[in-house]
Coordinates of C-alpha atoms in Angstrom, one line a residue:
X1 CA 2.7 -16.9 -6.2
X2 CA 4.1 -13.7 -7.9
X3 CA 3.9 -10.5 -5.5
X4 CA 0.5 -8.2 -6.6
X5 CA 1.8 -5.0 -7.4
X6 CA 0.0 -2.2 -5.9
X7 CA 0.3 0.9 -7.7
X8 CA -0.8 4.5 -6.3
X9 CA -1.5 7.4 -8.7
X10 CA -0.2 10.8 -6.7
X11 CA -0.6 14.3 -7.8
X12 CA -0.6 17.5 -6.0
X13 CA -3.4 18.0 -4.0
X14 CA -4.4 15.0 -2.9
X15 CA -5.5 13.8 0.7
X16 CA -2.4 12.3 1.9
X17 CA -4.8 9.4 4.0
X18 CA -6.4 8.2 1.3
X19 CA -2.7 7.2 -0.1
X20 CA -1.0 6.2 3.4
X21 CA -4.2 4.3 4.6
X22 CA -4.6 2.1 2.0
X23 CA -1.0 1.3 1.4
X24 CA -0.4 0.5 5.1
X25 CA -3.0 -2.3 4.8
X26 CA -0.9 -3.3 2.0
X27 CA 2.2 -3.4 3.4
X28 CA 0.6 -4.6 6.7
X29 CA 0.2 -7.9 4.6
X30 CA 3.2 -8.0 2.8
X31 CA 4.8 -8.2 6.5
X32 CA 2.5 -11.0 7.3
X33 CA 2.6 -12.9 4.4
X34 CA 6.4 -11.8 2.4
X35 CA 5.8 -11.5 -1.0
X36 CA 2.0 -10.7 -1.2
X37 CA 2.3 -7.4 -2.6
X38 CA 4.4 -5.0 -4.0
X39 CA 4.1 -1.4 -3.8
X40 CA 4.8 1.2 -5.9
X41 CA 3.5 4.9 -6.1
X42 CA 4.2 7.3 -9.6
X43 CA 3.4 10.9 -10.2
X44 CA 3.5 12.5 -13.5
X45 CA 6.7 13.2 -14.2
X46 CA 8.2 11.0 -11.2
X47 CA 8.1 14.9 -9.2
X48 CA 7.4 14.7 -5.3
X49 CA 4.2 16.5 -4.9
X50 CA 2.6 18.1 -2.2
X51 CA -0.6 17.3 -0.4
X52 CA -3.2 19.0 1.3
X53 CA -2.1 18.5 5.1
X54 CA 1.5 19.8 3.7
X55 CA 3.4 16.6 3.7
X56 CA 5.6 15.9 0.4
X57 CA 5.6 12.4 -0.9
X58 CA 8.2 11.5 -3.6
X59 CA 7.0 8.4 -6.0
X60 CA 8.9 5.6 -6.9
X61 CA 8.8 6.4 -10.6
X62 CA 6.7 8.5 -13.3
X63 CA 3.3 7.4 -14.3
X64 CA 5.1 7.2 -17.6
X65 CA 7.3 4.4 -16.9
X66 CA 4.9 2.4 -14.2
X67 CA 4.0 -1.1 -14.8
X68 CA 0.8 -2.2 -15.3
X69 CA -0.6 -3.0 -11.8
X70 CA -3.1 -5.4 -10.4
X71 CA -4.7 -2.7 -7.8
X72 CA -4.2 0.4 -9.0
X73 CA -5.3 3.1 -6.3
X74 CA -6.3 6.3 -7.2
X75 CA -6.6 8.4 -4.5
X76 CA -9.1 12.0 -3.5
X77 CA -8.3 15.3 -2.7
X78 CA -8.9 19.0 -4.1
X79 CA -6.7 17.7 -6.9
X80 CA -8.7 15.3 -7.9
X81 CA -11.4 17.4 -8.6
X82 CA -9.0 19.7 -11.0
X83 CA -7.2 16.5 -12.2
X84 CA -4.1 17.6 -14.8
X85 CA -5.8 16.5 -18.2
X86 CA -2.6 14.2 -18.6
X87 CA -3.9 12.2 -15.6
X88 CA -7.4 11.8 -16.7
X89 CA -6.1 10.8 -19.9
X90 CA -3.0 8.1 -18.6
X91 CA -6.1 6.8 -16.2
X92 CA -7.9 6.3 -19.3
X93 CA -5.9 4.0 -21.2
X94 CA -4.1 2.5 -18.0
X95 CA -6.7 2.1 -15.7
X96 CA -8.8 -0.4 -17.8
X97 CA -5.3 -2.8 -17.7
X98 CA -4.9 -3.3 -14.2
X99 CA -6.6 -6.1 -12.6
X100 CA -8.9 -3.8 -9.8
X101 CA -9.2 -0.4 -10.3
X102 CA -9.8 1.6 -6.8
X103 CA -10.4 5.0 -6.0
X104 CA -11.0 6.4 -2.5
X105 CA -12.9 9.6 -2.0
X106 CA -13.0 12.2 -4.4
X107 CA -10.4 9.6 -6.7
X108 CA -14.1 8.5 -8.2
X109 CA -13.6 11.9 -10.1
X110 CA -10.8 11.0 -11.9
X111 CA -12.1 7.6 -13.0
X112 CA -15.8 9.3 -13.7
X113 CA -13.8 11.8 -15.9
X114 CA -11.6 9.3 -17.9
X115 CA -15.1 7.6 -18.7
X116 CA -14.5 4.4 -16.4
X117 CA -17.6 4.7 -14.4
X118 CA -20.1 4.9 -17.5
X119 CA -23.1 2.5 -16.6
X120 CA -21.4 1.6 -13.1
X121 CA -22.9 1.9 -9.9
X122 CA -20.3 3.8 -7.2
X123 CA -19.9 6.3 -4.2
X124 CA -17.6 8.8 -2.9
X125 CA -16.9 11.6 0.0
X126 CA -21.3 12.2 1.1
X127 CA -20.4 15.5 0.4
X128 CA -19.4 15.3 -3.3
X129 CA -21.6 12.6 -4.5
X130 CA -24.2 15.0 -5.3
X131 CA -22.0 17.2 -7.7
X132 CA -20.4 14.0 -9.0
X133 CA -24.0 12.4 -10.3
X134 CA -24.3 16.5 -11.6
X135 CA -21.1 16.1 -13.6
X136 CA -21.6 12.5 -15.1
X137 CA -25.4 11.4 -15.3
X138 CA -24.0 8.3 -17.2
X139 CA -22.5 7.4 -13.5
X140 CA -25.4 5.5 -10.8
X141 CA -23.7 6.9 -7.5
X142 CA -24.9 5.8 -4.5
X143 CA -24.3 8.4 -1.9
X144 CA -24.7 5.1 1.5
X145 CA -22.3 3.0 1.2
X146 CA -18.9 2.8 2.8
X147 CA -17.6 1.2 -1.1
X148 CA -18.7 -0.4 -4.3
X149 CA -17.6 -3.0 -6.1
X150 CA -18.9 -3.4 -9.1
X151 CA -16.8 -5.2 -11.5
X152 CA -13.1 -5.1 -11.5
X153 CA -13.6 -1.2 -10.2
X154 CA -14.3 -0.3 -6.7
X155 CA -14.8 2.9 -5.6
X156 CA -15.1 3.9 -2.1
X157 CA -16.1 7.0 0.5
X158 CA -13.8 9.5 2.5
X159 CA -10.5 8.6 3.8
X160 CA -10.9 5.9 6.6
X161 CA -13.4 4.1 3.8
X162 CA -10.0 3.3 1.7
X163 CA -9.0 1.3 5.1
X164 CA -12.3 -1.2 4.8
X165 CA -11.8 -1.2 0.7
X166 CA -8.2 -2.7 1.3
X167 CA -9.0 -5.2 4.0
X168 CA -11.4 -6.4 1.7
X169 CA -9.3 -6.8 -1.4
X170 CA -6.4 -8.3 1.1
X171 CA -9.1 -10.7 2.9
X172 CA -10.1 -11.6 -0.4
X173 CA -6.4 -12.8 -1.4
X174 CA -5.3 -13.4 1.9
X175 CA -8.2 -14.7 3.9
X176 CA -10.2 -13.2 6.7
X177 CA -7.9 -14.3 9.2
X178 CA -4.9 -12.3 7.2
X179 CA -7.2 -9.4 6.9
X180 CA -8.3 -9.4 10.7
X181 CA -4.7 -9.5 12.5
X182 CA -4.2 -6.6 9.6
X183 CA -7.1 -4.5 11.4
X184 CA -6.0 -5.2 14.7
X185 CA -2.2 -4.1 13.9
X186 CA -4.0 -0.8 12.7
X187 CA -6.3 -0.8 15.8
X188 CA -9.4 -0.8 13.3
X189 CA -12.2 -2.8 13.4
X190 CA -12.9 -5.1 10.4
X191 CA -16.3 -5.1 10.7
X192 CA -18.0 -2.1 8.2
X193 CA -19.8 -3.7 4.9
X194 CA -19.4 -2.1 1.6
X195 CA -22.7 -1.4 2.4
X196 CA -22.5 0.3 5.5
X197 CA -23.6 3.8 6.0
X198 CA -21.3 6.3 5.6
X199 CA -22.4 8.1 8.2
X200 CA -24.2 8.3 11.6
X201 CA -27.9 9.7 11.3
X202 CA -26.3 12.7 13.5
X203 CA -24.0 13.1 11.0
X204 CA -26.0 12.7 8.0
X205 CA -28.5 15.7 9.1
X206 CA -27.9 18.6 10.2
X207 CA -28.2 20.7 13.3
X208 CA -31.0 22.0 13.7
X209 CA -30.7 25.7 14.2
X210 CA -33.8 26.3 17.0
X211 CA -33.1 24.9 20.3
X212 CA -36.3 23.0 20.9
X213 CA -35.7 20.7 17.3
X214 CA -32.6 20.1 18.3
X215 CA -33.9 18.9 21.3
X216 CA -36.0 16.5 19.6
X217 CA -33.2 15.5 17.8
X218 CA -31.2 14.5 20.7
X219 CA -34.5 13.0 22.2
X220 CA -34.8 11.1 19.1
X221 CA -31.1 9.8 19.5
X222 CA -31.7 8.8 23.3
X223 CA -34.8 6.9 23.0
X224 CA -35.3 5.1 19.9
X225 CA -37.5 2.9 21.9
X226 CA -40.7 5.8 22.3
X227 CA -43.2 6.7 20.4
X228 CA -41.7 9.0 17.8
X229 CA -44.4 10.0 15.7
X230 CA -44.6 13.2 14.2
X231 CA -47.2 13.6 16.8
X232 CA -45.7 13.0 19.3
X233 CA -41.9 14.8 18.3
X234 CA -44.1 18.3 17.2
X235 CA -45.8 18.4 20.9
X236 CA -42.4 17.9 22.6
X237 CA -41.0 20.8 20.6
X238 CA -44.2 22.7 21.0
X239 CA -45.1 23.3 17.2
X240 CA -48.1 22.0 14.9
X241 CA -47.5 18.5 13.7
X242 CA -47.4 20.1 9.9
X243 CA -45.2 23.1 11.3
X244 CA -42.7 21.2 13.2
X245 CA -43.0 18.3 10.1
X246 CA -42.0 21.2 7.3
X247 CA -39.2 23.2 9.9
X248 CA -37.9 20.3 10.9
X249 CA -37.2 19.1 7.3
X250 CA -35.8 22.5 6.2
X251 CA -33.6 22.5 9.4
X252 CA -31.8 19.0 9.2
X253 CA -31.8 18.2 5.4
X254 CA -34.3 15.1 6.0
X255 CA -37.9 14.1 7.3
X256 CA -38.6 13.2 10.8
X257 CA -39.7 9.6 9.7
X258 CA -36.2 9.6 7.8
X259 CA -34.2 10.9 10.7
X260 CA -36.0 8.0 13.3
X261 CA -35.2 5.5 11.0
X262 CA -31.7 6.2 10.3
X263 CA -31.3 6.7 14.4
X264 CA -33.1 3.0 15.3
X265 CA -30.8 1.4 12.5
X266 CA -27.6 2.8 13.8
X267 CA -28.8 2.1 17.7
X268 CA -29.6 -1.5 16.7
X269 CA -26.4 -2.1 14.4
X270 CA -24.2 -0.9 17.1
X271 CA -26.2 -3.4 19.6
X272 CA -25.5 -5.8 17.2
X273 CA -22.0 -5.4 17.2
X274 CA -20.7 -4.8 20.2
X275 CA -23.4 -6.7 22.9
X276 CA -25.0 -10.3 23.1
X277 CA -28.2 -9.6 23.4
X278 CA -30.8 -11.4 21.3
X279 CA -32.4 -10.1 18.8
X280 CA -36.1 -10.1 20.3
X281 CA -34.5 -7.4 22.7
X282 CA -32.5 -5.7 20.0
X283 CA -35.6 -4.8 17.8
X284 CA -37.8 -3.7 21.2
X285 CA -34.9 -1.3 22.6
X286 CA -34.2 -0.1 19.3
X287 CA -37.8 1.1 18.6
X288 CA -39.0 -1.9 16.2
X289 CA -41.2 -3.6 18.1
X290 CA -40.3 -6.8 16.6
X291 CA -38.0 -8.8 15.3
X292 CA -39.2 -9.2 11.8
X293 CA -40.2 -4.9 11.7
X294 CA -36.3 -4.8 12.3
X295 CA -35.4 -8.1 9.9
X296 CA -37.4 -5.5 6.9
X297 CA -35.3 -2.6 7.7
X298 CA -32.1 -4.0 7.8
X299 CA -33.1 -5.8 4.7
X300 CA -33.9 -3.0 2.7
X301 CA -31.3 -1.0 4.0
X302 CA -28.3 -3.2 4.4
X303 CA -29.2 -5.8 2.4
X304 CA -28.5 -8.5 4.6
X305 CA -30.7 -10.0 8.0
X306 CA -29.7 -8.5 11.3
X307 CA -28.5 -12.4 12.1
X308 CA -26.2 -12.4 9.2
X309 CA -25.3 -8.7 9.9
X310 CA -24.2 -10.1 13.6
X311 CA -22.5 -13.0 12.4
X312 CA -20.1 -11.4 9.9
X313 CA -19.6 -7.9 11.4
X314 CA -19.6 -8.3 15.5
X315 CA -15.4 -9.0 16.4
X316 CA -14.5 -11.8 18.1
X317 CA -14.2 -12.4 21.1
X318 CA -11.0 -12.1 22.8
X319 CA -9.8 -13.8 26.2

Protein backbone atom coordinates (compact mmCIF):
# COMPACT_ATOMS: atom_id res chain seq x y z
CA UNK A 1 0.00 0.00 0.00
CA UNK A 2 1.40 3.41 -1.11
CA UNK A 3 2.57 5.63 2.04
CA UNK A 4 -0.43 8.47 2.97
CA UNK A 5 1.12 11.63 2.72
CA UNK A 6 0.50 13.91 5.50
CA UNK A 7 0.80 17.33 4.69
CA UNK A 8 0.95 20.40 7.36
CA UNK A 9 0.05 23.99 6.29
CA UNK A 10 2.59 26.31 8.62
CA UNK A 11 2.54 30.08 8.78
CA UNK A 12 3.71 32.50 11.29
CA UNK A 13 1.85 32.51 14.26
CA UNK A 14 0.74 29.39 14.71
CA UNK A 15 0.63 27.16 17.93
CA UNK A 16 3.52 25.03 17.46
CA UNK A 17 1.48 21.77 19.37
CA UNK A 18 -1.19 21.76 17.19
CA UNK A 19 1.64 20.99 14.29
CA UNK A 20 4.13 18.69 16.51
CA UNK A 21 1.15 16.76 18.25
CA UNK A 22 -0.47 15.63 15.42
CA UNK A 23 2.50 14.80 13.34
CA UNK A 24 4.13 12.71 16.16
CA UNK A 25 1.06 10.46 16.10
CA UNK A 26 1.90 10.26 12.53
CA UNK A 27 5.23 9.42 12.62
CA UNK A 28 4.57 7.33 15.73
CA UNK A 29 2.83 4.97 13.12
CA UNK A 30 5.06 5.27 10.35
CA UNK A 31 7.70 3.69 13.04
CA UNK A 32 5.24 1.02 13.75
CA UNK A 33 4.03 0.11 10.64
CA UNK A 34 7.13 1.59 7.78
CA UNK A 35 5.63 3.05 5.06
CA UNK A 36 2.16 4.16 6.49
CA UNK A 37 2.62 7.74 6.07
CA UNK A 38 4.64 10.25 4.79
CA UNK A 39 5.14 13.60 6.12
CA UNK A 40 5.61 16.68 4.67
CA UNK A 41 5.03 20.37 6.13
CA UNK A 42 5.05 23.73 3.43
CA UNK A 43 4.80 27.35 4.22
CA UNK A 44 4.15 29.97 1.68
CA UNK A 45 7.08 30.56 0.10
CA UNK A 46 8.95 27.35 1.59
CA UNK A 47 10.25 30.38 4.51
CA UNK A 48 10.81 28.97 8.19
CA UNK A 49 8.39 30.77 10.19
CA UNK A 50 8.00 31.49 13.67
CA UNK A 51 5.53 30.33 16.19
CA UNK A 52 3.99 31.63 19.14
CA UNK A 53 6.09 29.73 21.97
CA UNK A 54 9.21 31.20 19.76
CA UNK A 55 10.38 27.97 18.18
CA UNK A 56 11.28 28.29 14.27
CA UNK A 57 10.07 25.44 12.09
CA UNK A 58 11.52 25.32 8.49
CA UNK A 59 9.07 23.28 5.92
CA UNK A 60 9.90 20.87 3.60
CA UNK A 61 8.78 22.82 0.59
CA UNK A 62 6.43 25.90 -0.40
CA UNK A 63 2.73 25.45 -0.44
CA UNK A 64 3.28 26.23 -4.06
CA UNK A 65 5.04 23.18 -5.02
CA UNK A 66 3.25 20.64 -2.29
CA UNK A 67 1.51 17.61 -3.55
CA UNK A 68 -1.79 17.00 -3.14
CA UNK A 69 -2.10 15.19 0.29
CA UNK A 70 -4.51 12.69 1.73
CA UNK A 71 -4.55 14.45 5.37
CA UNK A 72 -3.91 17.72 5.00
CA UNK A 73 -3.58 19.44 8.58
CA UNK A 74 -4.12 22.83 9.08
CA UNK A 75 -3.11 23.89 12.18
CA UNK A 76 -4.46 27.16 15.03
CA UNK A 77 -2.81 29.85 16.41
CA UNK A 78 -3.10 33.86 16.41
CA UNK A 79 -2.17 33.42 12.72
CA UNK A 80 -4.81 31.67 11.93
CA UNK A 81 -7.16 34.08 12.88
CA UNK A 82 -5.18 36.87 10.54
CA UNK A 83 -4.52 34.13 7.93
CA UNK A 84 -2.29 35.82 4.80
CA UNK A 85 -5.17 36.09 2.13
CA UNK A 86 -2.79 33.76 -0.06
CA UNK A 87 -3.40 31.02 2.51
CA UNK A 88 -7.11 31.25 2.65
CA UNK A 89 -7.10 31.30 -0.91
CA UNK A 90 -4.35 28.11 -1.73
CA UNK A 91 -6.69 26.29 1.14
CA UNK A 92 -9.41 27.05 -1.08
CA UNK A 93 -8.60 25.39 -4.10
CA UNK A 94 -6.25 22.73 -2.36
CA UNK A 95 -8.02 21.83 0.46
CA UNK A 96 -11.12 20.33 -1.31
CA UNK A 97 -8.28 17.79 -3.24
CA UNK A 98 -6.96 16.05 -0.40
CA UNK A 99 -8.51 13.06 0.82
CA UNK A 100 -9.33 14.45 4.85
CA UNK A 101 -9.12 17.85 5.43
CA UNK A 102 -8.18 18.56 9.36
CA UNK A 103 -7.74 21.56 11.28
CA UNK A 104 -6.98 21.73 15.02
CA UNK A 105 -7.97 24.68 17.06
CA UNK A 106 -8.27 27.98 15.69
CA UNK A 107 -7.08 26.05 11.97
CA UNK A 108 -11.24 25.87 11.65
CA UNK A 109 -10.70 29.68 10.74
CA UNK A 110 -8.86 29.22 7.90
CA UNK A 111 -11.07 26.53 6.43
CA UNK A 112 -14.37 28.63 7.68
CA UNK A 113 -12.75 31.54 5.68
CA UNK A 114 -11.87 29.65 2.37
CA UNK A 115 -15.70 28.68 2.48
CA UNK A 116 -15.05 24.81 3.40
CA UNK A 117 -17.21 24.69 6.38
CA UNK A 118 -20.49 26.11 4.63
CA UNK A 119 -23.39 23.84 5.79
CA UNK A 120 -20.93 21.69 7.98
CA UNK A 121 -21.23 20.99 11.48
CA UNK A 122 -17.60 21.60 13.47
CA UNK A 123 -15.80 22.90 16.74
CA UNK A 124 -12.73 24.59 17.76
CA UNK A 125 -10.63 26.20 20.79
CA UNK A 126 -14.24 26.78 23.55
CA UNK A 127 -12.95 30.07 23.58
CA UNK A 128 -13.32 31.00 19.86
CA UNK A 129 -16.22 29.06 18.89
CA UNK A 130 -18.44 31.85 19.80
CA UNK A 131 -16.69 34.48 17.52
CA UNK A 132 -16.28 31.84 14.89
CA UNK A 133 -20.31 31.06 14.53
CA UNK A 134 -20.18 35.39 14.70
CA UNK A 135 -17.94 35.42 11.63
CA UNK A 136 -19.65 32.53 9.45
CA UNK A 137 -23.43 31.87 10.36
CA UNK A 138 -23.30 29.53 7.29
CA UNK A 139 -20.96 27.31 9.68
CA UNK A 140 -23.15 24.86 12.60
CA UNK A 141 -20.29 24.98 15.32
CA UNK A 142 -20.65 22.95 18.14
CA UNK A 143 -18.75 24.45 20.98
CA UNK A 144 -18.62 20.28 23.15
CA UNK A 145 -16.96 18.20 21.39
CA UNK A 146 -13.27 17.16 21.52
CA UNK A 147 -13.70 16.95 17.17
CA UNK A 148 -16.05 16.62 14.28
CA UNK A 149 -16.10 14.65 11.52
CA UNK A 150 -18.29 15.39 9.23
CA UNK A 151 -17.51 14.39 5.80
CA UNK A 152 -14.00 14.10 4.46
CA UNK A 153 -13.30 17.42 6.99
CA UNK A 154 -12.67 17.16 10.55
CA UNK A 155 -12.20 19.85 12.65
CA UNK A 156 -11.14 19.61 16.18
CA UNK A 157 -10.64 21.72 19.71
CA UNK A 158 -7.41 23.16 21.34
CA UNK A 159 -4.08 21.63 20.98
CA UNK A 160 -4.09 18.20 22.92
CA UNK A 161 -7.67 17.60 20.83
CA UNK A 162 -5.35 17.26 17.51
CA UNK A 163 -3.72 14.17 19.49
CA UNK A 164 -7.34 12.28 19.72
CA UNK A 165 -8.22 13.55 15.98
CA UNK A 166 -4.99 11.73 14.72
CA UNK A 167 -5.33 8.45 16.67
CA UNK A 168 -8.52 8.36 15.14
CA UNK A 169 -7.65 8.82 11.61
CA UNK A 170 -4.41 6.37 12.29
CA UNK A 171 -6.86 3.72 14.23
CA UNK A 172 -9.01 4.05 11.36
CA UNK A 173 -6.15 2.93 8.78
CA UNK A 174 -4.11 1.17 11.14
CA UNK A 175 -6.50 -0.46 13.54
CA UNK A 176 -7.12 0.21 17.21
CA UNK A 177 -4.46 -1.86 18.30
CA UNK A 178 -1.93 0.43 16.00
CA UNK A 179 -3.53 3.45 17.43
CA UNK A 180 -3.40 2.22 21.19
CA UNK A 181 0.55 1.19 21.39
CA UNK A 182 0.64 4.90 19.51
CA UNK A 183 -1.11 6.45 22.74
CA UNK A 184 0.83 4.58 25.07
CA UNK A 185 4.35 5.64 23.34
CA UNK A 186 2.96 9.23 23.84
CA UNK A 187 1.76 8.44 27.42
CA UNK A 188 -1.82 9.50 26.37
CA UNK A 189 -4.88 7.87 26.87
CA UNK A 190 -6.91 6.77 23.87
CA UNK A 191 -9.97 6.93 25.27
CA UNK A 192 -11.70 10.70 24.54
CA UNK A 193 -14.72 10.48 21.88
CA UNK A 194 -15.13 13.02 19.20
CA UNK A 195 -17.83 13.72 21.38
CA UNK A 196 -16.32 14.23 24.57
CA UNK A 197 -16.48 17.47 26.33
CA UNK A 198 -13.96 19.79 25.85
CA UNK A 199 -13.75 20.64 29.14
CA UNK A 200 -14.41 19.78 32.85
CA UNK A 201 -17.59 21.51 34.33
CA UNK A 202 -14.84 23.47 36.60
CA UNK A 203 -13.47 24.52 33.59
CA UNK A 204 -16.30 25.28 31.50
CA UNK A 205 -17.71 27.93 34.33
CA UNK A 206 -16.20 30.27 35.85
CA UNK A 207 -15.12 31.18 39.39
CA UNK A 208 -17.35 32.57 41.12
CA UNK A 209 -16.14 35.76 42.50
CA UNK A 210 -17.99 35.62 46.30
CA UNK A 211 -16.60 33.22 48.54
CA UNK A 212 -19.74 31.46 49.70
CA UNK A 213 -20.81 30.50 45.69
CA UNK A 214 -17.67 29.30 45.19
CA UNK A 215 -18.20 27.29 47.98
CA UNK A 216 -21.17 25.78 46.53
CA UNK A 217 -19.32 25.20 43.62
CA UNK A 218 -16.74 23.14 45.20
CA UNK A 219 -19.65 21.51 47.33
CA UNK A 220 -21.27 20.79 44.15
CA UNK A 221 -17.97 19.14 42.77
CA UNK A 222 -17.44 16.98 46.10
CA UNK A 223 -20.80 15.58 46.36
CA UNK A 224 -22.64 14.98 43.28
CA UNK A 225 -24.46 12.36 45.26
CA UNK A 226 -26.78 15.21 47.62
CA UNK A 227 -29.47 16.92 47.11
CA UNK A 228 -28.47 19.81 44.89
CA UNK A 229 -31.48 21.66 44.32
CA UNK A 230 -31.45 25.24 43.96
CA UNK A 231 -33.05 24.98 47.35
CA UNK A 232 -30.93 23.41 48.80
CA UNK A 233 -27.41 25.09 47.11
CA UNK A 234 -29.06 28.96 47.97
CA UNK A 235 -29.48 27.92 51.79
CA UNK A 236 -25.88 26.61 52.00
CA UNK A 237 -24.62 29.89 50.56
CA UNK A 238 -27.05 31.77 52.58
CA UNK A 239 -29.00 33.69 49.72
CA UNK A 240 -32.78 33.56 48.43
CA UNK A 241 -33.32 30.59 46.07
CA UNK A 242 -34.10 33.35 43.20
CA UNK A 243 -31.00 35.50 44.46
CA UNK A 244 -28.45 32.94 44.68
CA UNK A 245 -30.29 31.22 41.21
CA UNK A 246 -29.67 34.87 39.22
CA UNK A 247 -25.90 35.60 41.06
CA UNK A 248 -24.93 32.44 40.67
CA UNK A 249 -25.64 32.50 36.85
CA UNK A 250 -24.06 35.94 36.41
CA UNK A 251 -21.04 34.63 38.37
CA UNK A 252 -20.04 31.31 36.53
CA UNK A 253 -21.48 31.82 32.97
CA UNK A 254 -24.19 28.87 33.55
CA UNK A 255 -27.30 27.82 35.70
CA UNK A 256 -27.01 25.87 38.78
CA UNK A 257 -29.08 22.98 37.21
CA UNK A 258 -26.41 23.32 34.17
CA UNK A 259 -23.46 23.42 36.41
CA UNK A 260 -24.83 19.94 38.54
CA UNK A 261 -25.28 18.28 35.49
CA UNK A 262 -22.11 18.88 33.82
CA UNK A 263 -20.34 17.92 37.46
CA UNK A 264 -22.49 14.39 37.82
CA UNK A 265 -21.51 13.59 34.09
CA UNK A 266 -17.89 14.24 34.46
CA UNK A 267 -17.97 12.31 38.11
CA UNK A 268 -19.71 9.35 36.49
CA UNK A 269 -17.49 9.33 33.17
CA UNK A 270 -14.43 9.34 35.02
CA UNK A 271 -15.99 6.29 37.27
CA UNK A 272 -16.55 4.80 34.26
CA UNK A 273 -13.25 4.87 33.02
CA UNK A 274 -10.91 4.29 35.43
CA UNK A 275 -12.94 1.88 38.21
CA UNK A 276 -15.12 -1.40 38.03
CA UNK A 277 -17.79 -0.60 39.61
CA UNK A 278 -21.27 -1.42 38.15
CA UNK A 279 -23.30 0.86 36.93
CA UNK A 280 -26.24 0.58 39.58
CA UNK A 281 -23.46 2.21 41.95
CA UNK A 282 -22.13 4.56 39.34
CA UNK A 283 -25.56 6.40 38.69
CA UNK A 284 -26.25 6.45 42.85
CA UNK A 285 -22.64 7.96 43.73
CA UNK A 286 -22.83 10.20 40.90
CA UNK A 287 -26.21 11.84 41.91
CA UNK A 288 -28.58 9.94 39.39
CA UNK A 289 -30.37 7.89 41.42
CA UNK A 290 -30.69 5.34 38.79
CA UNK A 291 -29.35 3.73 36.21
CA UNK A 292 -31.69 4.57 33.44
CA UNK A 293 -31.78 8.72 34.98
CA UNK A 294 -27.97 8.32 34.11
CA UNK A 295 -28.50 5.93 30.69
CA UNK A 296 -30.80 9.55 29.50
CA UNK A 297 -28.06 11.83 30.26
CA UNK A 298 -25.34 10.18 28.84
CA UNK A 299 -27.60 9.68 25.91
CA UNK A 300 -28.38 13.03 25.25
CA UNK A 301 -25.14 14.22 26.04
CA UNK A 302 -22.65 11.77 24.66
CA UNK A 303 -24.66 10.12 22.45
CA UNK A 304 -23.90 6.79 23.37
CA UNK A 305 -25.16 4.42 26.80
CA UNK A 306 -22.85 4.65 29.76
CA UNK A 307 -22.25 0.63 28.92
CA UNK A 308 -21.03 1.42 25.56
CA UNK A 309 -19.27 4.58 26.88
CA UNK A 310 -17.35 1.94 29.29
CA UNK A 311 -16.71 -0.53 26.79
CA UNK A 312 -14.92 1.58 24.15
CA UNK A 313 -13.32 4.29 26.29
CA UNK A 314 -12.13 2.54 29.80
CA UNK A 315 -8.05 1.22 28.90
CA UNK A 316 -7.27 -1.97 29.27
CA UNK A 317 -6.16 -3.66 31.68
CA UNK A 318 -2.56 -4.17 32.06
CA UNK A 319 -0.72 -7.00 34.19
Amino acid sequence: MAPRTVLAVLFDGLQSLDVTGPLEVFAGADLLSPGAYRIRTASLDGAPVRTTSGLTLVPDESLAGAIDPDILLVPGGPGSLRPDPRLVDWVRERGPRAARLVSVCTGAAVLAGAGLLDGRRATTHWAYCDRLAREHPAVEIDPDPVYVRDGHISTSAGVTAGIDLALALVEEDLGRDAALTIARHLVVFLRRPGNQAQFSAQLAAQTAQREPLRDVQRWITDHPNADLSVDTLADRARLSPRHFARAFRAETGMTPGRYVDRVRLEHARRLLEDTADGVEEIARTSGYGTPEAMRRAFVRTLGTPPAEYRRRFRPATTS
